[in-house]
PDB file of C-alpha atoms in Angstrom:
ATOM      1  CA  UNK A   1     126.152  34.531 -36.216  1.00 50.00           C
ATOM      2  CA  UNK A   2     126.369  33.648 -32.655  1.00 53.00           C
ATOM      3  CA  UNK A   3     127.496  35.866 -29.963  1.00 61.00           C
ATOM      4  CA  UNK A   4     129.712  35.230 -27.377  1.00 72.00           C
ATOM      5  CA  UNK A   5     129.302  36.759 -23.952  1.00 90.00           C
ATOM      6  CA  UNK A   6     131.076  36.912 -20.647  1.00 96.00           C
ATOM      7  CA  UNK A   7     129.415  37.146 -17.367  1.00 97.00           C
ATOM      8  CA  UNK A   8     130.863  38.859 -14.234  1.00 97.00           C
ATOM      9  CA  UNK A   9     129.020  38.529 -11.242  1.00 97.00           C
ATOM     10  CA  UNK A  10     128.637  42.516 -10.166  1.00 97.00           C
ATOM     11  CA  UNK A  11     130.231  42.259  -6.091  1.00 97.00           C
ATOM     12  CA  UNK A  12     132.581  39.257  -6.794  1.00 93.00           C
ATOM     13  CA  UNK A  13     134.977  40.181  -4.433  1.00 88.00           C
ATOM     14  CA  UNK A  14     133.417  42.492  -1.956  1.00 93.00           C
ATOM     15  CA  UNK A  15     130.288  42.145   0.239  1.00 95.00           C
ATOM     16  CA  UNK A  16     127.217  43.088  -1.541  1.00 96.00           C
ATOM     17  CA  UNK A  17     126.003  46.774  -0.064  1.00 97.00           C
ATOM     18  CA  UNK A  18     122.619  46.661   2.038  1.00 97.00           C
ATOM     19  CA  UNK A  19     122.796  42.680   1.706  1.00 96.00           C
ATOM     20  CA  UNK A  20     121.038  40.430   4.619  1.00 95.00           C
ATOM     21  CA  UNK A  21     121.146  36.756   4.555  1.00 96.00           C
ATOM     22  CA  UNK A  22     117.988  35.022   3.269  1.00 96.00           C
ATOM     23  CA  UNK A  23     115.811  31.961   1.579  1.00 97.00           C
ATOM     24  CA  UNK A  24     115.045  33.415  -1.527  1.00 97.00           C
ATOM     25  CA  UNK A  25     115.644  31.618  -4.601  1.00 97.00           C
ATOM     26  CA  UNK A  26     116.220  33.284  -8.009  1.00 97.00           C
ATOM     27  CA  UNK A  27     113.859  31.700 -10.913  1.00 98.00           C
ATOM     28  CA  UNK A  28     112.860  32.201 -14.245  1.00 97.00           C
ATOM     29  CA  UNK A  29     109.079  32.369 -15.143  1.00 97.00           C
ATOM     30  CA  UNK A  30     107.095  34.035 -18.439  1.00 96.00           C
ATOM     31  CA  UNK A  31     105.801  37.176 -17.075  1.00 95.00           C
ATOM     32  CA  UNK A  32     103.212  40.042 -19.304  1.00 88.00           C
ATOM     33  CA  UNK A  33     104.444  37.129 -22.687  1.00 91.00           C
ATOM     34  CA  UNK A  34     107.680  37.169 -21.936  1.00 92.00           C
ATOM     35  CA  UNK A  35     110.784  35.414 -20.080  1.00 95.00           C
ATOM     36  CA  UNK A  36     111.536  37.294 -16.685  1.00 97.00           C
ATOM     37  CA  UNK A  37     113.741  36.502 -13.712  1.00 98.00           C
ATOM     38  CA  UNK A  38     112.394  36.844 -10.175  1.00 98.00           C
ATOM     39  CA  UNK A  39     114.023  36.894  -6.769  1.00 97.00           C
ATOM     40  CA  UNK A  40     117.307  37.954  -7.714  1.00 96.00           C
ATOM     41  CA  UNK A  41     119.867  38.441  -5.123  1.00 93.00           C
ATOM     42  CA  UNK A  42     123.315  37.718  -6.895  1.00 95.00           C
ATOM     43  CA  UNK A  43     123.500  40.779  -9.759  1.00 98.00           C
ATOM     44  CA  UNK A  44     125.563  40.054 -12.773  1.00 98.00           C
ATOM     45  CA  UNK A  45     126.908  41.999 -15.805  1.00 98.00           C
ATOM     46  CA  UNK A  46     126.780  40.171 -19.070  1.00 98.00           C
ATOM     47  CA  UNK A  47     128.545  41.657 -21.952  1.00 98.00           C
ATOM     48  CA  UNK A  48     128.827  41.168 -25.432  1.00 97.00           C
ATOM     49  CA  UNK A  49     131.578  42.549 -27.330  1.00 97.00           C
ATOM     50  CA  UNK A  50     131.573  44.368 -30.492  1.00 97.00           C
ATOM     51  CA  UNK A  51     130.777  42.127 -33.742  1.00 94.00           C
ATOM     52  CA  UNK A  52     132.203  43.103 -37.171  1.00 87.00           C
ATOM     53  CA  UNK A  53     133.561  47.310 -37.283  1.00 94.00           C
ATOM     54  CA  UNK A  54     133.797  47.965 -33.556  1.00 96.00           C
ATOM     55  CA  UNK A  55     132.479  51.671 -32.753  1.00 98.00           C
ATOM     56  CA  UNK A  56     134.610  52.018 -30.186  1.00 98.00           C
ATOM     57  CA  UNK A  57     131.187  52.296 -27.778  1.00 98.00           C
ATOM     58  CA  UNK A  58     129.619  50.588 -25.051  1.00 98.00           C
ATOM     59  CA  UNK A  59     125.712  50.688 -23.723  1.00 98.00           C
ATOM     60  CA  UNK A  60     125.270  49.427 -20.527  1.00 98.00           C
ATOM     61  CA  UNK A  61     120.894  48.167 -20.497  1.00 98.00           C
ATOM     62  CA  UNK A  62     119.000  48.047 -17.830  1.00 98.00           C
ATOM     63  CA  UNK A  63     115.946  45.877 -18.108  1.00 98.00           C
ATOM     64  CA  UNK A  64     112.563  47.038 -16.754  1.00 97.00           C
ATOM     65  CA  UNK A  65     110.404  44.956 -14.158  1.00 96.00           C
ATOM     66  CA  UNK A  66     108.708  47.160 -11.890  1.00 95.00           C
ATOM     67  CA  UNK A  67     111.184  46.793  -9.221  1.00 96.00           C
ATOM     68  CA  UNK A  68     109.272  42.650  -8.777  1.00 96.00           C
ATOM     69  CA  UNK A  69     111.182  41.255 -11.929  1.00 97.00           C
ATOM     70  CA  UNK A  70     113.956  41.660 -13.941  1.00 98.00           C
ATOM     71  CA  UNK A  71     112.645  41.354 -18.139  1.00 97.00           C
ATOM     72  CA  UNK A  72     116.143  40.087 -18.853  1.00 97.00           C
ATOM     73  CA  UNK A  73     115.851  38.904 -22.768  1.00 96.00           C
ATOM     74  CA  UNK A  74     113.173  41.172 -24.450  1.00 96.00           C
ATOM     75  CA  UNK A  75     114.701  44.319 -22.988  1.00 97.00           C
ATOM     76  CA  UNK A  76     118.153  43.163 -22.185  1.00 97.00           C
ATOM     77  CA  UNK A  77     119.765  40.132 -23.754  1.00 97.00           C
ATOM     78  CA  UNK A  78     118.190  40.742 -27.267  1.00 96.00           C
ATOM     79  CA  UNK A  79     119.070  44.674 -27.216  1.00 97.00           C
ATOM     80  CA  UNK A  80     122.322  43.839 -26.550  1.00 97.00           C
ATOM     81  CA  UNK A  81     122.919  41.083 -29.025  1.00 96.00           C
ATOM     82  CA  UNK A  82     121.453  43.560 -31.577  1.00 96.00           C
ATOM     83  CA  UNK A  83     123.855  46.407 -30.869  1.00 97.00           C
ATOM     84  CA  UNK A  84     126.888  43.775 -30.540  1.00 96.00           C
ATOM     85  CA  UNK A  85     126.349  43.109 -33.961  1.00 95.00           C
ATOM     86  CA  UNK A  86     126.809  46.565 -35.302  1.00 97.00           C
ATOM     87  CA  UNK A  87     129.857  47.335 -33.481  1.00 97.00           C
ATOM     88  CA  UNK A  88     128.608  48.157 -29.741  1.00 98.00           C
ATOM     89  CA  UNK A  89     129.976  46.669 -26.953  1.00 98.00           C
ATOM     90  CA  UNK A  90     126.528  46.099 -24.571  1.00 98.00           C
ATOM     91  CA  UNK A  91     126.402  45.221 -20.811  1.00 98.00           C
ATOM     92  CA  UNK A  92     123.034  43.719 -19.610  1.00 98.00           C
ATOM     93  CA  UNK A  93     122.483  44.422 -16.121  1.00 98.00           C
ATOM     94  CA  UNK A  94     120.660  41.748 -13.537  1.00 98.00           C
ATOM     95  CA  UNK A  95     120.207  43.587 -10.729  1.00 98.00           C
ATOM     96  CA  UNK A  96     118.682  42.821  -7.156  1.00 97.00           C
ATOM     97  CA  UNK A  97     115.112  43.371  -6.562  1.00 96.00           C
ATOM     98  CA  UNK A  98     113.819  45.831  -3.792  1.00 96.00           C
ATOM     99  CA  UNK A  99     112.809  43.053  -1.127  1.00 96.00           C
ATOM    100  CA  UNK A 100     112.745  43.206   2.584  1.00 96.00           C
ATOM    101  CA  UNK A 101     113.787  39.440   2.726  1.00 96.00           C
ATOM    102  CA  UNK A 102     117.092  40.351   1.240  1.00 96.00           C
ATOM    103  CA  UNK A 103     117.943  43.586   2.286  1.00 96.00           C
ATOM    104  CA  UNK A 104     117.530  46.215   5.275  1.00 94.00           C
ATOM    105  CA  UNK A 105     117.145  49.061   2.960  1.00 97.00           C
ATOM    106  CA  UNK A 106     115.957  47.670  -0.148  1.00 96.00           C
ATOM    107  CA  UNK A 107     115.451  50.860  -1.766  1.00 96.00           C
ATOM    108  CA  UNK A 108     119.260  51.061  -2.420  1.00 97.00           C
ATOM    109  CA  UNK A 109     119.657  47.881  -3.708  1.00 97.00           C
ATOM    110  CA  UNK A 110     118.901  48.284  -7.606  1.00 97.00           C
ATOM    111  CA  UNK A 111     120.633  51.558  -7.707  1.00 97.00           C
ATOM    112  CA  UNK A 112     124.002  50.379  -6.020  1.00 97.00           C
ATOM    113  CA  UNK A 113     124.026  47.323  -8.273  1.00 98.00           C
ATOM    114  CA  UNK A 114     123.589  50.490 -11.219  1.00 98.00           C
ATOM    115  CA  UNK A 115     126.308  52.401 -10.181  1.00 97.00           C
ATOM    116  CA  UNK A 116     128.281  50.032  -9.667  1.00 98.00           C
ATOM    117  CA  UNK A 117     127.974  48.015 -13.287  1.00 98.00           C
ATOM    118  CA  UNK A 118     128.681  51.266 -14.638  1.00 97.00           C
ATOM    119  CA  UNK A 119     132.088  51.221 -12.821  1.00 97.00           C
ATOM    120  CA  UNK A 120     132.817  47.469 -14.252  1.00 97.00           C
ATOM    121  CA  UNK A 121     131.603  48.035 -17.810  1.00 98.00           C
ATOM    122  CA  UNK A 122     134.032  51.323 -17.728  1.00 97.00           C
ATOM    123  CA  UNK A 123     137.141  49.363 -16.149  1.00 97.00           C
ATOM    124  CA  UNK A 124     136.950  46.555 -19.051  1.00 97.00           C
ATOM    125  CA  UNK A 125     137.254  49.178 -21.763  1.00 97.00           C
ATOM    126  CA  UNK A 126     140.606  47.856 -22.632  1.00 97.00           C
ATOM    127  CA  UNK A 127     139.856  44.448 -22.710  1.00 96.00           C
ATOM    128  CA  UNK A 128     136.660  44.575 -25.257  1.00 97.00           C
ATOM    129  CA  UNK A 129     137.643  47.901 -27.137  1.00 97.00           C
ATOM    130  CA  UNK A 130     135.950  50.692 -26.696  1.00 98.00           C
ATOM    131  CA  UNK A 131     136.850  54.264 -25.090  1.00 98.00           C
ATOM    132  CA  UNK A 132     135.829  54.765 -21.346  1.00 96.00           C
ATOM    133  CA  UNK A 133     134.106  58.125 -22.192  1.00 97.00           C
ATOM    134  CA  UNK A 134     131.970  56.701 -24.582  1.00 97.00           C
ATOM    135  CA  UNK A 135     130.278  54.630 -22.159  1.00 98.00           C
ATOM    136  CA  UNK A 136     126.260  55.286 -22.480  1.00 97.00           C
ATOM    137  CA  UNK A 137     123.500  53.959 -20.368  1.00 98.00           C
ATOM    138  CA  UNK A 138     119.853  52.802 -21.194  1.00 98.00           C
ATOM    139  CA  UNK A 139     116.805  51.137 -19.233  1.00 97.00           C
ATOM    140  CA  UNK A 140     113.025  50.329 -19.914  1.00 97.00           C
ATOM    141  CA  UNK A 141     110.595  51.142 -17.373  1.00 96.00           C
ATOM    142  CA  UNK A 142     111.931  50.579 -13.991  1.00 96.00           C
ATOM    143  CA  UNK A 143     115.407  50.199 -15.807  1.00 97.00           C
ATOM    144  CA  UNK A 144     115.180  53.886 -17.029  1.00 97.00           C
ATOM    145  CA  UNK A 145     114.635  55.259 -13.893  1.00 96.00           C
ATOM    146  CA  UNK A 146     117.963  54.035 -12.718  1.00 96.00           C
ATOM    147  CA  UNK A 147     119.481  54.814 -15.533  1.00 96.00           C
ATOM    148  CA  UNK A 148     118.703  58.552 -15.229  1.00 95.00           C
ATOM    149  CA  UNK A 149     119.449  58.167 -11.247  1.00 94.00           C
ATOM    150  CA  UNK A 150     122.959  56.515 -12.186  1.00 91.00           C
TER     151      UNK A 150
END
């Protein structure tokens, strides 16, 4: 079974907080065996609705990466495909990376993009189902840490 996702990007209509112009370009390269994204500047949410008896939940995941890369599909994408199918609706979080190039205080970046996925996922409860308060959060390595900081 195939699962469908939407993608939002995460400051769509707003400017994107502690943002500076620069040359980086995002880029996907296998990183400790696995798929990673690097240089990301433009955060999105990707969510997969509930599959099958919807729980009336939503996870939002944060991937890990050591604040230098985002893991995207081990710790994101396939998590949330795996709790779509049993009735979670799951929001995978790309978030910016701490870098000077983009940002004049990139220690603020990955946490602002945090807080404010959490916002989105929460404001879409209506459209994919689930109840607002029932809105959990998880991360791997540097993706926990914002998590529990969120």
């Amino acid at each position: 079974m195939a699962v469908a996702q939407d993608v939002y990007k995460l400051w769509e209509d707003q400017s994107k907080p502690f943002y500076k112009e620069n040359q980086l370009k995002e880029y996907e390269e296998e990183a400790w065996d696995t798929q990673c994204v690097f240089n990301v500047t433009d955060p999105t949410l990707t969510i997969y609705p509930a599959l099958g008896e919807n729980t009336g939940k939503a996870v939002l995941i944060i991937p890990g990466g050591g604040y230098s890369l985002v893991a995207m599909y081990h710790e994101g994408y396939d998590i949330a495909k795996y709790l779509s199918k049993n009735g979670v609706t799951s929001a995978v979080l790309k978030y910016r990376l701490p870098k000077l190039e983009s940002s004049d205080h990139p220690e603020k970046v990955p946490l602002a993009d945090a807080r404010k996925a959490l916002k989105l996922v929460r404001s879409n409860s209506e459209k994919y189902g689930f109840d607002e308060h029932l809105v959990g959060i998880m991360g791997f390595s540097a993706g926990s840490h914002m998590a529990t900081v969120a």
